Amino acid sequence: MDKPDIPVITDITENTNAVVNGQISSEGKKRREVHIGEGDTPKLPIQRAQSERFIDIVPTNFDYNKLRQEYGRQPQFEEDHDRIHVGLEHNDKLEENYEEMTITDGVDDTCTAQRSTTTNTDRAEYKSLSLSHTEGGWPKEINVRDFELVDRTKKKMQKDEMYIEAVPLMAKEADYLVRYNNTLPFYNRYYTKCNKNSGRDTKPRANVVSVYRCPYRKTRPVSKITFAPEGCGRMAVSYCPYEYDPGFRDHNCEAYFWEVECPTRPEGLVRAPAQIVDIRYHPKDVHNICGALFTGQVAKWDNRVGPNPQSISKYDVSHEDVCTSAMWINSKTGYEFFSCGSDGRVIWWDERNLSERLDYTYADPLKGRSEAEHAVPITVLDYEHTLPTKFLVGSQFGQVMVFMKKGKTPLERLINMYGAHKGPVRSIHRNPVFIKNFMSCGDYHLRIFAEDCRDSGIMWTAPSDALYTYAQWLTGRPCGLVASRVDGCLEFWDLLIQGTTSMLTTKVSAHPLSTVWPADTGKHVAAGTVTGDIRMVKLCSSMYSFGKPDKSALAGCFDRESRREKYLEQRCREIRLAKKQRDGKQKEKEMNETDQATLDQQGTEPVRIVKYKRPEPFTNEHLPVDKNFFVTLAQVKFNFVICFCKISMVQSSKHNL
């Protein structure tokens, strides 16, 4: 009897050797055969994939045969809906092996979660309003301008019983408060001069406390910053590019006034028909303002009247080039100021009549000569009111000139000239305490000069990493300097603490700085940028305090350096004089030797007669000139040469005899 057909379940596994009641056959892949007897229920192996976590209930085998030469080509599939590959019936016993697993997706990270947000808030604008309350509280029927009625009403009120009772009570309370306020504070230091401990911070610090942005939509470099006198807390700022700007005409011609404690908006403005290069407050009247214009003119404003100039100079009497600076000077009337320009002139003005100039002079480097064709362009001007007879001038070519204001002739006006820098002089300022010493700024150096030393400066700094644009003495500490650079840094120097290197270099802006000016109080420094912004920098106490020991130490420093420079100048003069004498003796000796050699060689060498070539006659037919004149002159010269040769031959023959 033949055995019934036994179904065979085939499963392909790779690299497995599991056998269940069967044998293993391998043809590239291992094939597992399971033989099932009659009446037995097949128990299929359960395989769990580690990655997908599912139960392989019915293993299925699909074989695809392909030649190696067909590898890499795109496979072509066809749909086959009528063919059944596998058909399995439902088996309830397999339900026992079913396990439902929970799958959860999550992301883990070793770093902590962070969030970065930026906000740009609107700037708050403040406006201060004041109310003048001189007299009030009167009934409506009483006119306060009628003094007789006011006096009668006061006498009537003083007779009132309520008034008589209220005044003593108020006086008693006021007396108590005044006495309480004037009580000696036992727990505070009353006598500040005794055992005074300065306690100032020795570590220099400078921080930006406020930014004043130009309200104009286009960026313009700040050309000048000036603080109002008498410490009123205001500053004037002018905007003008010194270099050529293609969009120069599109810029407005306005200068703004800022209140130091209100950086949100300017307090006022003045305007002119041209760009305002420089602007200055009157030292005794904050309402009078003078300025220099880009067209070479000067203007005068009164901020109580309006923004337009009260008077402006005419073109024919103004500077022929850019007016670079204007400053008020001491005079009997108090209305005079002077200006300088790129044309090399310094002009004196009277604000009451700007159609005429009082006087002018040229910045001629040669002493005693004041001519327009030899004048050098002027970049800066400085005048000290405590020294009214002199003023300083800086040129485009690096010279610093000291002029006498009251000189009548060119020889009397130019006192001295220094070769300070290799480029244009950016600023000149006298020391606020020792006015005979002044500093100049230009290229990569800061130099300090003394009027007693006429050849060179007494002190100078090491080359900086960036170009200097402006420099000024610190008003609160006269031994300190502050300089602005093109890399956006402010550089602070102190001659008493650290004279060889800068005391502090701080970055105040990402844009180049164009100018810097310290406040009159000495606690703040204003720095202007090429974009029109002004950075107000607050200094620490050690950078604006100055006492009597510091003053004597600074005086000794200037005196020591001046004497050293005088000794060097004297030594250089002695060396030059000795060299000049030595060269003169050597030259005289050489001339004597040459003359002796010539006399010795006259008797041995033959006399050479040089024939004079007669010039051609004049051939220009268009000029009415006598042609025989030139022939006659040539004949006279020829006869003179022949006569001189004959005399030389006679003298040589006598010498041989």
XYZ file of C-alpha atoms in Angstrom:
657
model
C 0.000 0.000 0.000
C 1.299 3.319 -0.926
C 1.863 5.898 1.743
C -0.314 8.924 1.548
C 1.203 12.100 0.381
C 2.755 14.030 3.254
C 2.787 17.770 2.893
C 6.178 19.385 3.193
C 6.621 22.929 4.432
C 9.769 24.491 3.116
C 11.494 27.429 4.830
C 14.652 29.157 3.744
C 16.949 30.304 6.472
C 20.386 31.704 6.211
C 23.194 30.360 8.403
C 20.843 28.317 10.668
C 21.019 24.598 11.440
C 17.627 24.002 13.123
C 15.965 20.681 12.194
C 12.536 19.502 13.272
C 11.904 15.783 12.452
C 13.668 16.192 9.164
C 16.939 16.559 7.320
C 18.956 19.541 6.134
C 19.660 20.097 2.460
C 21.691 23.059 1.204
C 21.675 24.610 -2.299
C 23.248 27.983 -1.809
C 20.750 28.522 0.961
C 19.893 25.992 3.650
C 16.527 24.337 3.154
C 14.612 22.874 6.072
C 11.995 20.095 5.466
C 9.499 19.055 8.084
C 7.699 15.712 7.536
C 4.370 15.419 9.239
C 2.666 12.131 9.965
C -1.003 11.174 9.707
C -3.295 12.764 12.185
C -0.625 15.050 13.539
C -1.038 18.785 13.624
C 1.980 20.571 12.314
C 3.765 22.709 14.853
C 5.543 25.424 13.008
C 8.518 27.211 14.523
C 7.934 30.750 15.729
C 10.608 33.268 14.797
C 10.846 36.780 16.239
C 12.721 39.461 14.380
C 14.814 41.554 16.760
C 14.347 44.758 14.836
C 10.675 44.683 13.877
C 9.257 42.648 16.802
C 6.662 40.617 14.925
C 5.691 36.920 14.847
C 6.468 35.083 11.631
C 3.496 32.759 11.482
C 3.711 31.580 7.893
C 7.164 31.606 6.346
C 7.020 32.331 2.634
C 9.669 31.713 0.003
C 9.994 33.680 -3.241
C 12.897 32.814 -5.507
C 14.155 35.265 -8.105
C 16.813 34.034 -10.491
C 18.943 36.569 -12.380
C 22.170 36.472 -14.319
C 25.110 38.499 -13.098
C 25.318 40.402 -16.340
C 21.817 41.762 -15.705
C 22.743 43.219 -12.327
C 22.314 46.999 -12.070
C 19.399 47.201 -14.490
C 16.014 48.428 -13.477
C 13.707 45.485 -12.656
C 10.440 45.148 -14.589
C 7.402 44.012 -12.574
C 4.065 42.879 -13.914
C 0.706 42.602 -12.178
C -0.744 39.085 -11.685
C -4.178 39.151 -10.057
C -5.422 35.628 -10.923
C -2.648 33.583 -9.384
C -2.710 32.523 -5.687
C 0.721 31.805 -4.292
C -0.164 30.819 -0.690
C -3.496 29.837 0.813
C -3.849 29.127 4.519
C -6.901 28.321 6.558
C -7.769 29.870 9.901
C -6.183 28.078 12.880
C -7.492 28.939 16.350
C -4.626 27.253 18.192
C -2.147 29.742 16.857
C -3.953 32.436 18.797
C -2.320 31.270 22.007
C 1.105 32.273 20.714
C -0.022 35.822 19.801
C 1.365 38.571 21.977
C 0.466 42.212 21.618
C 3.402 44.521 22.216
C 3.280 48.202 22.994
C 5.482 50.392 20.752
C 6.472 53.853 21.925
C 8.479 56.336 19.816
C 10.707 58.843 21.634
C 13.776 61.043 21.102
C 16.533 61.348 23.688
C 19.273 64.001 23.715
C 22.209 64.460 26.051
C 22.084 68.294 25.790
C 19.579 70.425 27.653
C 16.908 72.129 25.618
C 17.530 75.846 25.104
C 15.632 78.608 23.406
C 17.016 81.848 21.938
C 14.703 84.783 21.315
C 15.442 88.395 20.375
C 13.184 91.373 20.838
C 13.514 94.913 19.593
C 11.559 97.323 21.717
C 10.655 100.844 20.758
C 12.685 103.639 22.275
C 10.841 105.584 24.927
C 10.692 109.306 24.258
C 10.373 111.673 27.201
C 9.473 115.313 27.223
C 9.939 117.648 30.204
C 7.350 120.372 30.838
C 7.498 123.102 33.440
C 4.982 125.550 34.859
C 5.869 128.958 36.271
C 3.638 129.622 39.280
C 4.411 133.068 40.650
C 1.184 134.070 42.393
C -2.216 132.481 42.716
C -5.051 131.555 45.024
C -6.774 134.937 44.767
C -10.517 135.251 44.352
C -11.800 135.917 40.855
C -13.048 139.410 41.684
C -9.538 140.567 42.691
C -7.165 141.700 39.963
C -3.599 140.770 40.936
C -2.232 143.565 38.754
C -4.005 146.172 40.868
C -1.488 146.635 43.667
C -3.718 148.838 45.829
C -6.501 146.264 45.808
C -4.012 143.495 46.626
C -2.614 145.451 49.585
C -6.116 146.146 50.988
C -7.028 142.458 50.646
C -3.834 141.390 52.441
C -4.467 143.771 55.356
C -8.024 142.514 55.625
C -6.859 138.886 55.706
C -4.190 139.645 58.309
C -6.866 140.960 60.685
C -8.798 137.723 60.462
C -8.814 135.561 63.630
C -8.046 132.346 61.679
C -4.971 133.969 60.157
C -3.740 135.173 63.573
C -4.047 131.656 65.014
C -2.584 129.792 61.976
C 0.598 131.839 61.545
C 2.113 131.110 65.011
C 1.361 127.420 64.612
C 3.046 127.326 61.195
C 6.036 129.317 62.459
C 6.472 126.943 65.402
C 6.426 123.876 63.121
C 8.771 125.482 60.592
C 11.202 126.434 63.338
C 11.237 122.833 64.586
C 11.903 121.458 61.094
C 14.711 123.946 60.427
C 16.400 123.127 63.727
C 16.010 119.403 63.073
C 17.515 119.769 59.609
C 20.530 121.713 60.933
C 21.282 119.214 63.689
C 24.883 118.008 63.737
C 25.056 114.457 62.257
C 26.901 112.440 64.908
C 26.967 109.252 62.866
C 28.422 110.819 59.678
C 31.756 112.443 58.937
C 31.214 116.143 59.496
C 34.762 117.504 59.078
C 35.645 116.053 55.688
C 39.092 117.679 55.520
C 40.365 115.905 58.649
C 41.666 112.376 58.096
C 40.341 112.403 54.598
C 40.493 109.060 52.855
C 40.085 109.423 49.160
C 39.271 105.768 48.581
C 39.245 106.259 44.818
C 39.247 103.326 42.496
C 42.753 102.886 41.121
C 41.668 100.517 38.359
C 40.668 102.617 35.308
C 37.247 101.949 33.837
C 35.162 103.611 31.135
C 31.643 102.482 30.245
C 29.154 103.667 27.623
C 26.092 104.971 29.454
C 24.025 106.463 26.610
C 23.863 106.741 22.822
C 22.653 109.835 20.954
C 21.467 108.884 17.472
C 21.195 111.390 14.670
C 17.499 111.873 13.764
C 18.367 112.332 10.094
C 17.709 109.260 7.950
C 21.088 109.305 6.167
C 24.352 108.653 7.950
C 26.776 111.564 8.315
C 30.048 111.658 10.239
C 30.227 113.809 13.347
C 32.684 116.643 12.692
C 32.619 118.506 16.038
C 31.206 118.121 19.567
C 31.111 121.130 21.908
C 29.770 121.333 25.461
C 28.018 124.463 26.665
C 29.899 126.539 29.272
C 28.963 126.946 32.926
C 28.113 123.236 33.223
C 24.533 123.593 31.982
C 24.463 120.002 30.695
C 24.042 120.666 26.972
C 26.171 119.967 23.917
C 26.156 121.021 20.271
C 26.982 118.550 17.496
C 27.792 119.338 13.858
C 27.752 116.769 11.057
C 29.862 117.111 7.934
C 32.164 114.786 5.931
C 35.637 116.220 5.310
C 36.206 113.956 2.316
C 34.336 114.071 -0.975
C 30.893 112.493 -0.761
C 28.893 111.821 -3.987
C 25.611 112.333 -2.116
C 26.791 115.479 -0.367
C 23.970 117.643 -1.670
C 21.332 115.225 -0.400
C 22.368 115.729 3.229
C 20.612 118.338 5.315
C 22.533 121.343 6.636
C 21.584 121.132 10.296
C 23.407 120.922 13.610
C 21.651 119.628 16.720
C 21.629 120.564 20.402
C 21.361 117.712 22.870
C 20.593 117.641 26.554
C 23.052 115.295 28.221
C 20.402 113.597 30.343
C 17.949 113.116 27.447
C 19.483 111.009 24.638
C 16.176 110.157 22.950
C 15.677 113.322 20.905
C 17.605 116.591 20.309
C 16.613 119.689 22.248
C 16.989 122.058 19.298
C 18.753 122.687 16.014
C 20.307 125.349 13.796
C 20.531 125.300 10.025
C 22.632 127.012 7.367
C 22.761 127.204 3.556
C 25.754 124.807 3.547
C 27.117 121.965 5.664
C 28.205 123.050 9.163
C 31.782 121.894 9.773
C 32.373 123.442 13.210
C 30.116 124.959 15.862
C 31.095 126.770 19.098
C 29.292 128.238 22.107
C 30.190 131.724 23.300
C 32.212 131.288 26.523
C 30.019 133.807 28.407
C 26.661 133.485 26.639
C 25.234 130.062 25.774
C 22.730 131.601 23.350
C 25.355 133.063 20.981
C 26.813 130.458 18.621
C 29.293 130.762 15.771
C 30.030 128.167 13.113
C 32.176 127.367 10.076
C 30.565 126.280 6.808
C 31.756 123.969 4.053
C 31.585 126.797 1.488
C 34.210 128.841 3.364
C 31.707 131.162 5.037
C 31.087 131.758 8.731
C 27.705 132.184 10.405
C 26.301 133.363 13.728
C 23.121 132.079 15.422
C 20.993 133.000 18.418
C 19.034 129.946 19.578
C 16.489 132.179 21.354
C 15.367 133.629 18.013
C 15.224 130.589 15.742
C 17.214 127.989 13.814
C 18.161 130.274 10.918
C 21.439 132.246 11.090
C 21.258 135.841 12.282
C 24.121 136.834 9.995
C 26.411 135.126 7.497
C 29.554 136.294 5.718
C 29.745 137.061 2.028
C 31.608 134.912 -0.443
C 34.042 137.598 -1.573
C 35.406 138.177 1.939
C 35.218 134.562 3.145
C 37.635 131.688 2.729
C 38.285 130.454 -0.784
C 38.094 126.815 0.359
C 36.489 124.867 3.206
C 36.338 126.740 6.518
C 37.641 124.090 8.906
C 37.282 125.805 12.305
C 35.910 128.885 14.086
C 36.513 130.019 17.676
C 35.566 132.933 19.923
C 38.428 135.128 21.159
C 38.901 137.620 23.989
C 38.140 141.200 23.035
C 36.911 144.387 24.646
C 33.524 144.143 22.983
C 33.114 140.350 23.339
C 31.787 140.019 19.777
C 34.955 138.929 17.955
C 35.916 135.470 16.701
C 38.300 134.109 14.100
C 38.296 131.252 11.613
C 40.721 129.224 9.493
C 40.339 127.377 6.214
C 41.968 125.116 3.673
C 43.076 128.180 1.701
C 45.727 128.860 4.386
C 44.178 132.013 5.836
C 43.207 133.006 9.374
C 40.494 135.693 9.367
C 39.227 137.831 12.269
C 35.480 138.689 12.347
C 33.034 140.855 14.264
C 29.655 139.171 14.681
C 27.841 142.483 14.350
C 29.164 142.986 10.797
C 30.162 139.834 8.936
C 30.207 141.591 5.573
C 33.712 142.865 6.385
C 36.693 141.137 7.965
C 38.706 142.828 10.672
C 42.091 141.345 9.746
C 43.666 138.248 8.207
C 47.013 136.484 7.893
C 48.456 133.544 5.971
C 49.931 130.348 7.399
C 53.264 130.685 5.588
C 55.950 128.285 6.900
C 58.727 130.794 6.214
C 59.080 133.353 8.953
C 58.740 136.942 7.769
C 56.881 135.998 4.596
C 53.087 135.967 4.484
C 52.033 135.246 0.912
C 48.983 133.415 -0.418
C 50.892 131.268 -2.929
C 53.122 129.834 -0.190
C 50.418 129.320 2.474
C 49.665 125.753 3.580
C 46.100 124.440 4.183
C 44.969 124.727 7.804
C 43.097 121.821 9.404
C 42.718 122.839 13.076
C 42.837 125.975 15.185
C 43.222 126.400 18.954
C 42.905 129.414 21.221
C 43.193 129.595 25.004
C 41.251 132.411 26.675
C 43.715 132.576 29.573
C 46.511 133.279 27.045
C 44.842 135.823 24.731
C 47.959 136.925 22.851
C 48.783 133.619 21.093
C 46.998 130.966 19.074
C 47.966 127.631 17.493
C 47.499 126.418 13.929
C 47.813 122.890 12.495
C 48.435 122.364 8.783
C 47.600 119.692 6.264
C 51.294 118.758 5.942
C 51.957 118.100 9.642
C 53.319 121.499 10.778
C 52.256 123.135 14.032
C 52.634 126.939 14.032
C 52.516 129.346 16.966
C 51.226 132.817 16.033
C 51.148 136.101 17.926
C 47.694 137.628 17.742
C 48.775 141.266 18.169
C 51.666 141.149 15.714
C 51.623 143.919 13.143
C 54.075 142.515 10.596
C 54.505 138.944 9.261
C 57.839 138.716 11.055
C 56.190 139.458 14.410
C 53.181 137.172 13.943
C 54.868 133.805 13.319
C 56.716 132.874 16.528
C 57.767 129.296 15.849
C 56.985 126.264 13.716
C 57.312 122.547 14.614
C 57.458 119.575 12.295
C 55.039 117.431 14.285
C 53.569 114.732 12.032
C 53.913 113.132 8.626
C 50.266 113.671 7.794
C 47.533 116.214 8.556
C 47.289 117.502 12.109
C 43.960 116.304 13.539
C 43.847 118.358 16.752
C 45.848 120.835 18.859
C 45.036 121.753 22.461
C 46.835 123.548 25.270
C 47.021 121.984 28.696
C 44.244 123.442 30.898
C 46.649 124.000 33.844
C 50.093 124.502 32.245
C 49.171 126.544 29.185
C 52.740 126.770 27.865
C 52.550 123.080 27.035
C 50.302 121.838 24.250
C 49.636 118.538 22.485
C 49.044 117.610 18.860
C 47.407 114.565 17.297
C 48.133 113.097 13.876
C 48.961 109.861 12.009
C 49.913 107.223 14.647
C 51.387 109.526 17.326
C 50.472 111.976 20.062
C 53.108 114.645 20.750
C 53.512 117.136 23.591
C 55.392 120.413 23.007
C 56.705 123.236 25.168
C 57.056 126.771 23.855
C 60.544 127.012 25.381
C 61.810 124.173 23.164
C 61.751 125.405 19.587
C 63.104 122.408 17.693
C 60.972 119.396 18.628
C 58.509 118.024 21.151
C 59.382 117.057 24.693
C 57.252 113.882 24.834
C 55.540 111.573 22.343
C 53.771 108.237 22.377
C 54.715 104.955 20.754
C 53.105 104.188 17.366
C 49.513 103.102 17.776
C 47.829 100.102 16.164
C 45.357 102.338 14.321
C 45.201 105.910 13.040
C 44.223 108.652 15.462
C 41.322 110.892 14.462
C 41.182 113.299 17.427
C 42.709 113.834 20.879
C 42.058 116.124 23.842
C 43.221 116.706 27.415
C 40.945 115.390 30.164
C 39.405 118.434 31.835
C 39.045 116.733 35.215
C 42.620 115.375 35.204
C 45.034 117.589 33.208
C 47.736 114.913 33.209
C 45.454 112.609 31.196
C 44.754 112.371 27.480
C 41.933 110.765 25.526
C 42.238 109.900 21.824
C 39.821 108.405 19.305
C 40.913 105.882 16.675
C 39.553 104.538 13.400
C 39.000 101.060 14.871
C 36.267 102.351 17.192
C 38.418 102.429 20.356
C 39.040 105.177 22.879
C 42.588 105.364 24.189
C 43.349 106.930 27.596
C 46.827 108.081 28.671
C 48.091 109.262 32.057
C 51.514 110.929 32.158
C 51.934 110.344 35.906
C 50.767 106.740 36.221
C 51.901 105.140 32.966
C 53.715 107.284 30.435
C 55.120 104.651 28.086
C 51.864 102.885 27.161
C 48.180 103.743 27.267
C 46.422 103.375 30.591
C 43.171 102.048 29.080
C 41.926 101.124 25.612
C 38.213 100.407 25.384
C 35.970 99.580 22.425
C 32.979 101.905 22.333
C 31.673 101.427 18.772
C 31.846 99.008 15.879
C 32.307 101.952 13.497
C 35.327 104.294 13.252
C 35.367 107.247 15.632
C 35.648 110.710 14.096
C 35.985 112.994 17.137
C 36.026 113.025 20.935
C 35.399 115.765 23.494
C 35.408 115.615 27.333
C 32.651 117.287 29.326
C 33.394 120.319 31.487
C 32.723 118.308 34.643
C 35.394 115.789 33.629
C 33.237 112.764 34.481
C 32.048 112.033 30.943
C 33.554 111.880 27.472
C 31.519 112.176 24.264
C 32.778 110.254 21.208
C 31.333 110.759 17.716
C 31.288 108.118 14.977
C 31.232 108.254 11.187
C 27.605 107.049 11.229
C 26.381 110.088 13.187
C 26.004 108.437 16.596
C 27.458 109.924 19.784
C 28.553 107.619 22.604
C 28.599 109.106 26.098
C 31.311 107.368 28.130
C 31.393 107.597 31.919
C 34.817 107.575 33.609
C 35.727 106.151 36.985
C 36.817 108.433 39.844
C 40.545 107.811 39.308
C 40.331 109.276 35.796
C 38.868 112.668 36.691
C 40.268 113.417 40.178
C 43.279 115.743 40.400
C 44.858 117.058 43.614
C 47.744 119.283 44.652
C 50.314 116.425 44.734
C 49.333 115.528 41.171
C 49.719 119.137 40.065
C 53.235 119.441 41.494
C 54.193 116.066 39.998
C 52.927 117.118 36.550
C 54.829 120.409 36.786
C 57.999 118.497 37.641
C 57.413 116.119 34.736
C 57.042 118.948 32.196
C 60.029 120.822 33.638
C 62.252 117.735 33.584
C 61.395 116.861 29.992
C 61.834 120.484 28.883
C 65.309 120.717 30.405
C 66.287 117.406 28.859
C 65.160 118.574 25.447
C 67.026 121.877 25.846
C 70.235 120.021 26.650
C 69.768 117.867 23.569
C 69.094 120.910 21.389
C 72.218 122.658 22.697
C 74.296 119.557 22.082
C 72.954 119.252 18.526
C 73.815 122.881 17.835
C 77.355 122.342 19.073
C 77.733 119.275 16.860
C 76.425 121.164 13.815
C 78.731 124.123 14.497
C 81.789 121.872 14.913
C 80.934 120.026 11.715
C 80.501 123.307 9.863
C 83.871 124.583 11.057
C 85.558 121.297 10.208
C 84.044 121.294 6.726
C 85.102 124.923 6.207
C 88.703 124.202 7.155
C 88.787 121.150 4.923
C 87.365 123.127 2.017
C 89.878 125.972 2.524
C 92.733 123.477 2.627
C 91.578 121.845 -0.588
C 91.313 125.243 -2.303
C 94.869 126.176 -1.240
C 96.216 122.877 -2.528
C 94.399 123.374 -5.823
C 95.791 126.904 -6.260
C 99.331 125.735 -5.491
C 99.073 122.880 -7.978
C 97.785 125.294 -10.612
C 100.735 127.665 -10.089
C 103.212 124.806 -10.263
C 101.772 123.529 -13.529
C 101.653 126.907 -15.345
C 105.369 126.811 -16.403
C 105.327 123.214 -17.692
C 102.034 122.874 -19.512
C 101.612 124.515 -22.958
C 99.145 127.333 -23.282
C 95.974 126.291 -25.041
C 94.133 128.906 -27.049
C 90.415 128.281 -27.307
C 88.930 129.652 -30.436
C 85.622 131.388 -29.993
C 82.966 130.354 -32.451
C 81.205 133.313 -33.929
C 77.392 132.974 -33.510
C 75.076 133.039 -36.450
C 73.330 136.335 -37.147
C 69.748 136.869 -36.000
C 67.307 135.438 -38.558
C 63.848 136.265 -37.140
C 62.293 138.497 -39.789
C 59.106 139.209 -37.810
C 60.789 141.216 -35.050
C 62.131 144.735 -35.724
C 65.600 144.144 -34.227
C 68.933 145.414 -35.520
C 70.754 142.343 -36.871
C 74.199 143.998 -36.757
C 73.890 144.427 -32.956
C 74.481 140.733 -32.234
C 77.370 140.531 -34.738
C 79.066 143.525 -33.151
C 78.736 142.016 -29.643
C 80.218 138.715 -30.821
C 83.163 140.523 -32.437
C 83.925 142.339 -29.152
C 83.931 139.038 -27.235
C 86.267 137.458 -29.804
C 88.754 140.329 -29.585
C 88.716 140.079 -25.744
C 89.592 136.375 -25.824
C 92.527 136.969 -28.223
C 93.892 139.743 -26.001
C 93.638 137.589 -22.854
C 95.520 134.730 -24.524
C 98.391 137.029 -25.574
C 98.756 138.352 -21.984
C 98.851 134.789 -20.639
C 101.653 133.848 -23.083
C 103.770 136.853 -22.000
C 103.384 135.996 -18.294
C 104.319 132.345 -18.849
C 107.462 133.332 -20.778
C 108.546 135.647 -17.942
C 108.007 132.866 -15.421
C 110.219 130.498 -17.422
C 113.007 133.082 -17.547
